[in-house]
Short mmCIF file of C-alpha atoms in Angstrom, two decimals:
data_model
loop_
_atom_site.label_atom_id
_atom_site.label_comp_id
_atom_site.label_asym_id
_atom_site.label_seq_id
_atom_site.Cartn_x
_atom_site.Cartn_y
_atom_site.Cartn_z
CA UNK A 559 -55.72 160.83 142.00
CA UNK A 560 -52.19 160.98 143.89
CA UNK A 561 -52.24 160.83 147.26
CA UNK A 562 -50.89 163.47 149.50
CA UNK A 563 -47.36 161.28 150.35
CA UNK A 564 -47.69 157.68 148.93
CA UNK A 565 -49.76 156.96 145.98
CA UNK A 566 -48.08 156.42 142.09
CA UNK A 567 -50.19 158.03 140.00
CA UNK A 568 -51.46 156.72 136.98
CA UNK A 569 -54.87 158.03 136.53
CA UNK A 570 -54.71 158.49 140.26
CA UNK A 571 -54.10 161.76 141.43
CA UNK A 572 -54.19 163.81 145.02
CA UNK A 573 -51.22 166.27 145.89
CA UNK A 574 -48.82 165.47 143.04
CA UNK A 575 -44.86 167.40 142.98
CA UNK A 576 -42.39 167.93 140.66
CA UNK A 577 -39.30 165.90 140.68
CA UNK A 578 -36.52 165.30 138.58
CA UNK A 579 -36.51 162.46 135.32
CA UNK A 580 -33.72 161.02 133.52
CA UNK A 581 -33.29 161.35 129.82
CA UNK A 582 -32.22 158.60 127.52
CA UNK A 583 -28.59 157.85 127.66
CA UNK A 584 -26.59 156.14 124.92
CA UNK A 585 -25.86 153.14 126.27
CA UNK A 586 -24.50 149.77 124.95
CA UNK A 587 -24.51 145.52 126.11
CA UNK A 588 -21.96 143.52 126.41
CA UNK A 589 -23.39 140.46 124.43
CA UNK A 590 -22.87 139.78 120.54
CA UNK A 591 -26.09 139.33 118.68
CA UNK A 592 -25.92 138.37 115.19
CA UNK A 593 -28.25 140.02 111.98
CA UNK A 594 -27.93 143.74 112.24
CA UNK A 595 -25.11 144.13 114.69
CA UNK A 596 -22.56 142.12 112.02
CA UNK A 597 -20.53 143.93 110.34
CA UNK A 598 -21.98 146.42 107.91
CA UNK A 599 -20.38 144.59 104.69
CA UNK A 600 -23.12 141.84 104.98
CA UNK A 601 -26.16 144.56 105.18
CA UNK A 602 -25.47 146.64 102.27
CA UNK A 603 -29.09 145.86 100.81
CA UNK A 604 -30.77 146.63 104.29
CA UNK A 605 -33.87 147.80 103.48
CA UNK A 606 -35.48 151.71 104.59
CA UNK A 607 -38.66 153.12 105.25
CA UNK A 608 -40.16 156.40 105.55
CA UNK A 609 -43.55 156.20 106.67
CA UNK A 610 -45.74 155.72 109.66
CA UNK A 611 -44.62 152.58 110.46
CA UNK A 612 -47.04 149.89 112.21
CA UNK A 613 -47.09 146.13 111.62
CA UNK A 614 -50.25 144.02 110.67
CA UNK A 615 -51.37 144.14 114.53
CA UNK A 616 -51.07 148.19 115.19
CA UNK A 617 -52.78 148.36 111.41
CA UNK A 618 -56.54 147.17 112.71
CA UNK A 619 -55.80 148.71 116.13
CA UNK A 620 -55.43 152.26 115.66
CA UNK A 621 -57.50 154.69 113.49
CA UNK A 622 -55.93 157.79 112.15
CA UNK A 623 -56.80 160.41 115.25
CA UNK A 624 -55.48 158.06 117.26
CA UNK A 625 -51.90 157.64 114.75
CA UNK A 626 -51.82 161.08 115.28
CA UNK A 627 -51.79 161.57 118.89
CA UNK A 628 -49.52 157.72 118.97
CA UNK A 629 -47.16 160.13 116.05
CA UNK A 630 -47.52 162.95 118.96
CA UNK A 631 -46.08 161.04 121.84
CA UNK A 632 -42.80 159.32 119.70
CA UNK A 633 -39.99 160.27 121.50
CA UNK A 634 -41.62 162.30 124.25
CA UNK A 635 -39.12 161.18 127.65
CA UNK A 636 -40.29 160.78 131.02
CA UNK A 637 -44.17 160.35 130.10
CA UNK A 638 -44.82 163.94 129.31
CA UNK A 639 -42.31 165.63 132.16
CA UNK A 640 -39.20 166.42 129.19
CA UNK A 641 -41.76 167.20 126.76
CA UNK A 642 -40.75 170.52 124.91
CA UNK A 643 -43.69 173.08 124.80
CA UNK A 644 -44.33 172.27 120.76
CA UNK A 645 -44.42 168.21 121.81
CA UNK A 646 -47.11 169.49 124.71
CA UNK A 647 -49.28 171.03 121.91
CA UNK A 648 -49.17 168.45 119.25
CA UNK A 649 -50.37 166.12 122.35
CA UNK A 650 -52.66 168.44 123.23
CA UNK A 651 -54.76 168.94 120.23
CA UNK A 652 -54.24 165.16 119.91
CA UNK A 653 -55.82 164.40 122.83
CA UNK A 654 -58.60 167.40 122.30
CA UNK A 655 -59.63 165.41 118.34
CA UNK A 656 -60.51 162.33 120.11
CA UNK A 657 -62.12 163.84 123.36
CA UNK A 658 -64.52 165.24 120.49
CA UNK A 659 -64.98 162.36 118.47
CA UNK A 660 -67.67 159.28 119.43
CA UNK A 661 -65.38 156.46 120.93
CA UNK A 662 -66.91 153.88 123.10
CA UNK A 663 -70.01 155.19 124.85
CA UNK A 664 -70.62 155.23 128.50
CA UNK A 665 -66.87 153.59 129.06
CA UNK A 666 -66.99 152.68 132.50
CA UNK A 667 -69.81 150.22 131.95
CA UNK A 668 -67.78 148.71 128.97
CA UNK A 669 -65.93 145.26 128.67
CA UNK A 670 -62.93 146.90 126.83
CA UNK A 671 -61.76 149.55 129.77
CA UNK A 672 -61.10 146.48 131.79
CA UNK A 673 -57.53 145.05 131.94
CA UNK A 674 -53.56 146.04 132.45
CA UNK A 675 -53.09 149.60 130.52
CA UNK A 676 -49.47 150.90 130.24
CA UNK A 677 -49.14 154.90 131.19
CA UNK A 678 -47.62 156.44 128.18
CA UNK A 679 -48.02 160.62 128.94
CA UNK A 680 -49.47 162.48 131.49
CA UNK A 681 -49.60 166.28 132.60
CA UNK A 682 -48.09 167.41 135.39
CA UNK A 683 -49.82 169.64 137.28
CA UNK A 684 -48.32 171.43 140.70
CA UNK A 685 -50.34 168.76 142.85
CA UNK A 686 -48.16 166.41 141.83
CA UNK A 687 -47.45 163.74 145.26
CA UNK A 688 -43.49 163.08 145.44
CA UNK A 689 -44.36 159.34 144.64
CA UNK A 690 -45.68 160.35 141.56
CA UNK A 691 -42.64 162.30 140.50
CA UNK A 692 -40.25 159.51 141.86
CA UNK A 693 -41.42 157.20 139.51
CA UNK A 694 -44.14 158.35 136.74
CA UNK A 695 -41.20 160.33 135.47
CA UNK A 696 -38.34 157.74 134.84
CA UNK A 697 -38.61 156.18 131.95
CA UNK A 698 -36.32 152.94 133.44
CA UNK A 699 -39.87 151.86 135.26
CA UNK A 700 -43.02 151.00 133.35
CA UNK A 701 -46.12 152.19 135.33
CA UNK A 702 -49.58 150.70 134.44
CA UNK A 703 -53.34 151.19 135.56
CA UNK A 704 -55.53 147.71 136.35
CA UNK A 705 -58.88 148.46 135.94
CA UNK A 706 -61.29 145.64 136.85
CA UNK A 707 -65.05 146.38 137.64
CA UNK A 708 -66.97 143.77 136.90
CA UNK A 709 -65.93 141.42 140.22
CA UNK A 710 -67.16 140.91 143.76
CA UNK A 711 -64.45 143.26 144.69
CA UNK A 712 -64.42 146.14 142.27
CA UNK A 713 -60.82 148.16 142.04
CA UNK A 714 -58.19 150.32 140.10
CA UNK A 715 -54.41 149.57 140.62
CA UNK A 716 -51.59 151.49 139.98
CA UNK A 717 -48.45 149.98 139.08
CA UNK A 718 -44.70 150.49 139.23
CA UNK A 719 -42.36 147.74 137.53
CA UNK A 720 -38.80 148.32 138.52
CA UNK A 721 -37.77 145.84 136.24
CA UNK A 722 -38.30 141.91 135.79
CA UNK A 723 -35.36 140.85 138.11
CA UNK A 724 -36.38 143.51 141.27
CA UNK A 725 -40.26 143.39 141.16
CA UNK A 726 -43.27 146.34 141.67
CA UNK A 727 -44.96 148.33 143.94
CA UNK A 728 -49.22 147.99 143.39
CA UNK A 729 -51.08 150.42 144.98
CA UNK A 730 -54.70 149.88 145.10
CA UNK A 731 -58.32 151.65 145.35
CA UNK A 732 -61.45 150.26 145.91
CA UNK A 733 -63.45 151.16 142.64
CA UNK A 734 -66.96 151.48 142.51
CA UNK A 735 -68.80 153.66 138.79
CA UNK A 736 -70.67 156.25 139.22
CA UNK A 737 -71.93 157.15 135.87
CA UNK A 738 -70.56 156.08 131.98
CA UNK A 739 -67.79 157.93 132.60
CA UNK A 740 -66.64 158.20 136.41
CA UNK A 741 -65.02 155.57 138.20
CA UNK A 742 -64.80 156.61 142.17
CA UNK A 743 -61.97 154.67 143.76
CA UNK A 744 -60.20 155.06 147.48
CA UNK A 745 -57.30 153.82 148.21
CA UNK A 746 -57.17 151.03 151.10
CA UNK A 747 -53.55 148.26 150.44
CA UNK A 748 -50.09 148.67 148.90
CA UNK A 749 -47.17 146.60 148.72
CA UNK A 750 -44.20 145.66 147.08
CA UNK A 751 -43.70 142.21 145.43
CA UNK A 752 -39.89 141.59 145.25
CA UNK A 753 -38.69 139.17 142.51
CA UNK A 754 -35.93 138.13 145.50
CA UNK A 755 -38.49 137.76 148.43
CA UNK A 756 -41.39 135.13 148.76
CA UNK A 757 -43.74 137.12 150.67
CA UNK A 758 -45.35 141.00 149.94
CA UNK A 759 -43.48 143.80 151.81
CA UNK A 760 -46.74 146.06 152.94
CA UNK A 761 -46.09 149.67 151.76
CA UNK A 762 -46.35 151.67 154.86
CA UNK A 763 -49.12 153.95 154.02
CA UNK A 764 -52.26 154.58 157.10
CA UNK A 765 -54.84 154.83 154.22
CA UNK A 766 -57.91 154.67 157.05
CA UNK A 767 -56.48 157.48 158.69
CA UNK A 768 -55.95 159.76 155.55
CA UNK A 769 -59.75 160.06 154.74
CA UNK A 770 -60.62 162.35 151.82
CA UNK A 771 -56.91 162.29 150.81
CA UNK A 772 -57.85 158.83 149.93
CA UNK A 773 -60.39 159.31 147.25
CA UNK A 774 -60.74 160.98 143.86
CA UNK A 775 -62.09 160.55 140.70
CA UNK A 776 -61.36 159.53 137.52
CA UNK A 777 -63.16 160.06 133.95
CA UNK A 778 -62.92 158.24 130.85
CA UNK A 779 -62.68 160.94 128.07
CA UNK A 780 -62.06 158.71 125.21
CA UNK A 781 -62.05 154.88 124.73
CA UNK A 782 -60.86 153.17 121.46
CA UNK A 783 -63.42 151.38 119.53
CA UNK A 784 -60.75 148.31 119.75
CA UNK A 785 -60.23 148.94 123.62
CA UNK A 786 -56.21 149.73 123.16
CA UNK A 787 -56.27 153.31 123.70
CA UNK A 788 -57.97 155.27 126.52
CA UNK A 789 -57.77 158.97 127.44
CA UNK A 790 -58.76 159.81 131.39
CA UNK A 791 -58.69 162.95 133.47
CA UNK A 792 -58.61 162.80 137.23
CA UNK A 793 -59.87 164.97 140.18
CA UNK A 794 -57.22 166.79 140.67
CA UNK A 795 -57.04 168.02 136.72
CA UNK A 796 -54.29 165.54 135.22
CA UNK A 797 -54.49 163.97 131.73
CA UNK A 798 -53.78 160.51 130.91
CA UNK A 799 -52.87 158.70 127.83
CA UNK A 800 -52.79 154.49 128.52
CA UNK A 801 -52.28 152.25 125.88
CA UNK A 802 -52.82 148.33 126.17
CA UNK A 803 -51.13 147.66 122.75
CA UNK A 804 -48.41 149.80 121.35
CA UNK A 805 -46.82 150.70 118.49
CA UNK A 806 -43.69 149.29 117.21
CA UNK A 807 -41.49 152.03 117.61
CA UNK A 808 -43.12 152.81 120.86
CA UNK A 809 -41.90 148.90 122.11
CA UNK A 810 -38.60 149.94 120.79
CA UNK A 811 -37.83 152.91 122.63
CA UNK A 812 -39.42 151.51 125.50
CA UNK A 813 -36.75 148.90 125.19
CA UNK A 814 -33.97 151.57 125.20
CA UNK A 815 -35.04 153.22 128.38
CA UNK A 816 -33.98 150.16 129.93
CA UNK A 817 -30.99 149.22 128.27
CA UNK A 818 -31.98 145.87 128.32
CA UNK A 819 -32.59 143.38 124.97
CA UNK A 820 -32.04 146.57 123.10
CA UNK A 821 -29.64 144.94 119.69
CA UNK A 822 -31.96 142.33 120.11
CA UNK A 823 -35.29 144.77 119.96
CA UNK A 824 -33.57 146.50 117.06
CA UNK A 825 -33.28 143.56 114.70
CA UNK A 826 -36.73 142.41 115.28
CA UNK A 827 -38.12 146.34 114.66
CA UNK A 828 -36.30 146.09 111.31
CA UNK A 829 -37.07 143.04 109.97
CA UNK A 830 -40.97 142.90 110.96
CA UNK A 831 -40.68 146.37 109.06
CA UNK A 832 -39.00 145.00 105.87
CA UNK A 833 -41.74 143.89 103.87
CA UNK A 834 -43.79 147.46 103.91
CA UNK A 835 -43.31 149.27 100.49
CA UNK A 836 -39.92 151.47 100.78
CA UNK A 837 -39.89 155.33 100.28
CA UNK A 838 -37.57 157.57 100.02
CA UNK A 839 -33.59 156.86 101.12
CA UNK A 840 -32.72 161.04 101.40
CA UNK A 841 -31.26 161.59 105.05
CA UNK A 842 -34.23 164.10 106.42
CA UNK A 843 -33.87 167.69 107.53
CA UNK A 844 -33.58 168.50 110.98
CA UNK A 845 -32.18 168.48 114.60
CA UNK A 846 -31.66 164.84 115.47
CA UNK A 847 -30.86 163.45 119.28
CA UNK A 848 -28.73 160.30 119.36
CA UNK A 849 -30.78 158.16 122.49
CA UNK A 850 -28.67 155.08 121.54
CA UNK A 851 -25.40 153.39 120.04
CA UNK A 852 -24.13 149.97 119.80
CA UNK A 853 -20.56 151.16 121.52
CA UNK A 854 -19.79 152.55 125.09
CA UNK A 855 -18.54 156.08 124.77
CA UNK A 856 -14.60 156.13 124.84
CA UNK A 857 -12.56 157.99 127.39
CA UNK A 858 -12.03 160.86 124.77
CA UNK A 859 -15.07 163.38 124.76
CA UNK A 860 -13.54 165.14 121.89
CA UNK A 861 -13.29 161.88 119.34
CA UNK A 862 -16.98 161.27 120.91
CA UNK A 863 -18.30 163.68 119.78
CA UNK A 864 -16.10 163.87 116.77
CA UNK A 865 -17.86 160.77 115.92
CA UNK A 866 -21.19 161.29 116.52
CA UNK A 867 -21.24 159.21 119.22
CA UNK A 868 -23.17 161.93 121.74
CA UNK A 869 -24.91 164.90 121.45
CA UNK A 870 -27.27 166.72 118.44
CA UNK A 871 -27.03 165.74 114.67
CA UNK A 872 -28.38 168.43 112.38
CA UNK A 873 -29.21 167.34 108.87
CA UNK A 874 -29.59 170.09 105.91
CA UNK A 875 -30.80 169.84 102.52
CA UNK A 876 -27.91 171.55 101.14
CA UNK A 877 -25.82 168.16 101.88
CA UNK A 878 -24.42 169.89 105.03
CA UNK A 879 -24.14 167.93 108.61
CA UNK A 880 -23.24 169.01 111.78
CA UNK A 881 -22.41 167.21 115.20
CA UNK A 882 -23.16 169.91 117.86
CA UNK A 883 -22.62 168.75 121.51
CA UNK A 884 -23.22 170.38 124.87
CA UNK A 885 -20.14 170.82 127.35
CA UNK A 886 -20.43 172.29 130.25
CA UNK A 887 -21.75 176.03 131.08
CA UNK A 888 -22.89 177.18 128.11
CA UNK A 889 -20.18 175.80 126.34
CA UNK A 890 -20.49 173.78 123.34
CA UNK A 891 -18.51 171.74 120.13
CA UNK A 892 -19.28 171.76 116.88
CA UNK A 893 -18.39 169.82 114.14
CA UNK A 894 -19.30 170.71 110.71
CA UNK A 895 -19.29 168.59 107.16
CA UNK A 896 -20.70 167.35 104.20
CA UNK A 897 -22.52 164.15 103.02
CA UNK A 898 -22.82 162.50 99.60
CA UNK A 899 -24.70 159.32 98.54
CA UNK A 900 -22.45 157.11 97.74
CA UNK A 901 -22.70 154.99 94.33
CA UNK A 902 -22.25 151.63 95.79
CA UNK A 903 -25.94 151.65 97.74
CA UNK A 904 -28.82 153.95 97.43
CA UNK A 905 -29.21 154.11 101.22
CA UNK A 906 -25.24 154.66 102.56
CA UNK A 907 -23.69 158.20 102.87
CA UNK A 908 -20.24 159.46 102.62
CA UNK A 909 -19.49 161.49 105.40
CA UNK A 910 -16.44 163.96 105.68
CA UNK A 911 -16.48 166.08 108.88
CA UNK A 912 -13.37 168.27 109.01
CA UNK A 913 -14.75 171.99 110.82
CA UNK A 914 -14.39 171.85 113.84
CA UNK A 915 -14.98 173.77 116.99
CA UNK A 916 -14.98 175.00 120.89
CA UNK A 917 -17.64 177.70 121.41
CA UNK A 918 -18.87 179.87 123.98
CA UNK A 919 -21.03 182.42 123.52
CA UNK A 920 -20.08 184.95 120.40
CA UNK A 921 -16.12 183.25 120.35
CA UNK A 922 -15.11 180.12 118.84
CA UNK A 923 -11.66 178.07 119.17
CA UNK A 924 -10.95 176.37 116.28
CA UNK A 925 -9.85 172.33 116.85
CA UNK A 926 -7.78 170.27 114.19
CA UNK A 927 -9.51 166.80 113.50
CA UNK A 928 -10.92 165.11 110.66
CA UNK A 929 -13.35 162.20 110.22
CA UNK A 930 -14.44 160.15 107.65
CA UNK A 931 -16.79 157.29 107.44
CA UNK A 932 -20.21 156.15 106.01
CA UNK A 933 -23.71 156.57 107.05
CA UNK A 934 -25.89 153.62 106.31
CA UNK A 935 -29.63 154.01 107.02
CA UNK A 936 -31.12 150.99 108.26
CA UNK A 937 -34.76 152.54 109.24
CA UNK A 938 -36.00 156.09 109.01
CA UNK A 939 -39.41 157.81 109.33
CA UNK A 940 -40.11 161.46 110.48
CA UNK A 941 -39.41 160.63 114.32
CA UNK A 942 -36.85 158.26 114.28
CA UNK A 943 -34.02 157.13 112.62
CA UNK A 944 -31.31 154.08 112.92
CA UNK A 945 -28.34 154.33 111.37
CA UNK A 946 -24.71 152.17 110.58
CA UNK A 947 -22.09 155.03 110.95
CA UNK A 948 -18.14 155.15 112.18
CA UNK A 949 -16.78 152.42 113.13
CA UNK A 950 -20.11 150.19 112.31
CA UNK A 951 -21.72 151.12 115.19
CA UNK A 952 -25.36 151.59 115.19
CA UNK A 953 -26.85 154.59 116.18
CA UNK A 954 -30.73 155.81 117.15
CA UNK A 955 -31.66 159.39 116.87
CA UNK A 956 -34.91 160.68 117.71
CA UNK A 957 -36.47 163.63 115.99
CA UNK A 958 -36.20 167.10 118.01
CA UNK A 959 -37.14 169.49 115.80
CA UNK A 960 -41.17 168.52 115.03
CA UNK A 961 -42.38 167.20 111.53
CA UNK A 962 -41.87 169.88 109.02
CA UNK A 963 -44.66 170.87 107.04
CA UNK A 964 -45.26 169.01 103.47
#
């Protein structure tokens, strides 16, 4: 429900267009917070977790077909638009479970589809309108969906948040329901509300004079029995997954992509996690993507990525670890080395890299460097991971590789 030029969709849709989305970046604030960002000597009995982590809130808000398409959409960038083709099917089949299980019944005329939901994925189909790839794609904004039916003046609102100190741009439809499902809307105002400015700045858009353009459709596939989660699909074929509560690691990551509060947002996710039972402390199997660290990169790309402070991590069971980072054209460095548990804590690593590499293509140049430090895991589950490492900075690595089989 995108219009042609100048709607944002979020369960909106008329022409939408692809566009290009930023990934996370590792990225670091200037400000000294105390707790986890100390220095590691005085968090040697940090405690870690392996498990689908939720706190007392997400526990009574989420069934488990719901977990699993929340588990689906950890670490998925740019609201669906990065999402690798296995992420895209694990959504998928997510979002297929619940469109065939009994949520709320006839949703539009229910209580709980009314409020402020936050757009967490949606498909991407060739329609796409260029506002809708400006800004549904970056993961710096936070877009949301006002639904309110049950006033003199029904409507649906999309929102774009810039951020708290610039403002948003709400763009909205006149809503009326046309069955327990559809919700009609056309669009009719926009504006922007700058944070800076004490008046609206009108959005130049001639709504009257775009007339079908202006209208869609949107249907309520699934609505949580505790009104948090909603699945819609919209005239022109889009999915959408909106969430009015979300889960903790969801908050945190969310928190990354703006590179605001994030120390701060790191402490709190560990200790509201610290009093769930512990599992295992083994460093998991896998490709992991560093999103995040505690330090600015240093001019150096080679003792960057000697570090581990950019690129791929990749975990095996045979105690083997590898730093493998992208260069430029096909060209790539590797680092390759070994990890031990170390006696003095049952959740810190000893890690010795000392292979290292230029490659490109079938020919590799070796490079002389060696580096040795420990790993102390602070939080881990099957999608993401925070870690102490070289030079105490604190790392977060998102799972790229899907959950492997049990």
């Amino acid at each position: 429900m995108f219009l042609k030029v100048y709607t944002t969709n979020l369960g909106f849709q008329s022409n939408p267009v692809p566009t290009s989305s930023p990934i996370f970046n590792p990225r670091t604030l200037p400000f000294k917070t105390p707790k986890l960002f100390e220095s590691s000597s005085s968090h040697r009995n940090v405690f870690v977790y392996r498990s689908n982590v939720v706190d007392k809130q997400q526990l009574v808000s989420f069934n488990e077909p719901e977990n699993q398409l929340i588990e689906a959409l950890i670490g998925i960038q740019g609201r669906g638009r990065s999402a690798s083709p296995q992420q895209l099917s694990d959504v998928t089949r997510a979002v297929q479970v619940l469109e065939g299980l009994e949520g709320v019944p006839d949703p539009t005329n229910s209580s709980l589809i009314e409020g402020r939901w936050q757009l967490m994925f949606t498909t991407r189909p060739g329609t796409a309108s260029p506002i809708q790839r400006t800004f549904v794609g970056v993961d710096f904004f936070s877009v949301f969906q006002e639904v309110y039916l049950r006033t003199n003046d029904p409507r649906v609102s999309n929102i774009v948040r810039f951020s708290d100190a610039i403002g948003e741009l709400k763009v909205e439809a006149a809503a009326s329901i046309k069955d327990g499902k559809r919700i009609l809307f056309q669009f009719d105002r926009a504006a922007f509300s700058f944070k800076f400015l004490p008046f609206k700045v009108p959005y130049p858009v001639p709504f009257r004079l775009l007339g079908d353009e202006a209208k869609g459709w949107l249907d309520t596939t699934y609505l949580s029995p505790s009104g948090d989660l909603r699945i819609s699909r919209g005239n022109k074929g889009t999915t959408f997954v909106l969430q009015k509560k979300t889960e903790p690691r969801q908050r945190l990551l969310s928190t990354i992509s703006t590179g605001k509060g994030v120390r701060e947002a790191i402490d709190e996710f560990i200790s509201s996690n610290q009093n769930l039972t512990g599992g295992e402390t083994e460093l998991q199997e896998g490709e992991w993507q560093m999103i995040w660290s505690s330090q600015v990169e240093t001019d150096s790309w080679l003792e960057n990525a000697g570090n581990g402070l950019m690129g791929i991590q990749i975990i095996k069971k045979n105690g083997q670890i590898k730093f493998l980072v992208d260069i430029l054209l096909g060209i790539k460095f590797s680092m390759t080395g070994r990890f031990v548990k170390s006696g003095n804590s049952n959740s810190t690593y000893e890690i010795t890299m000392d292979d290292a590499a230029i490659i490109g293509g079938q020919f590799g140049y070796p490079v002389e460097m060696e580096s040795k430090f420990n790993l102390e895991l602070l939080y881990s589950d099957d999608k993401i991971r925070i870690t102490r490492g070289y030079n105490n900075i604190v790392f977060v690595h998102l799972r790229m590789d899907g959950l492997k089989k049990k």
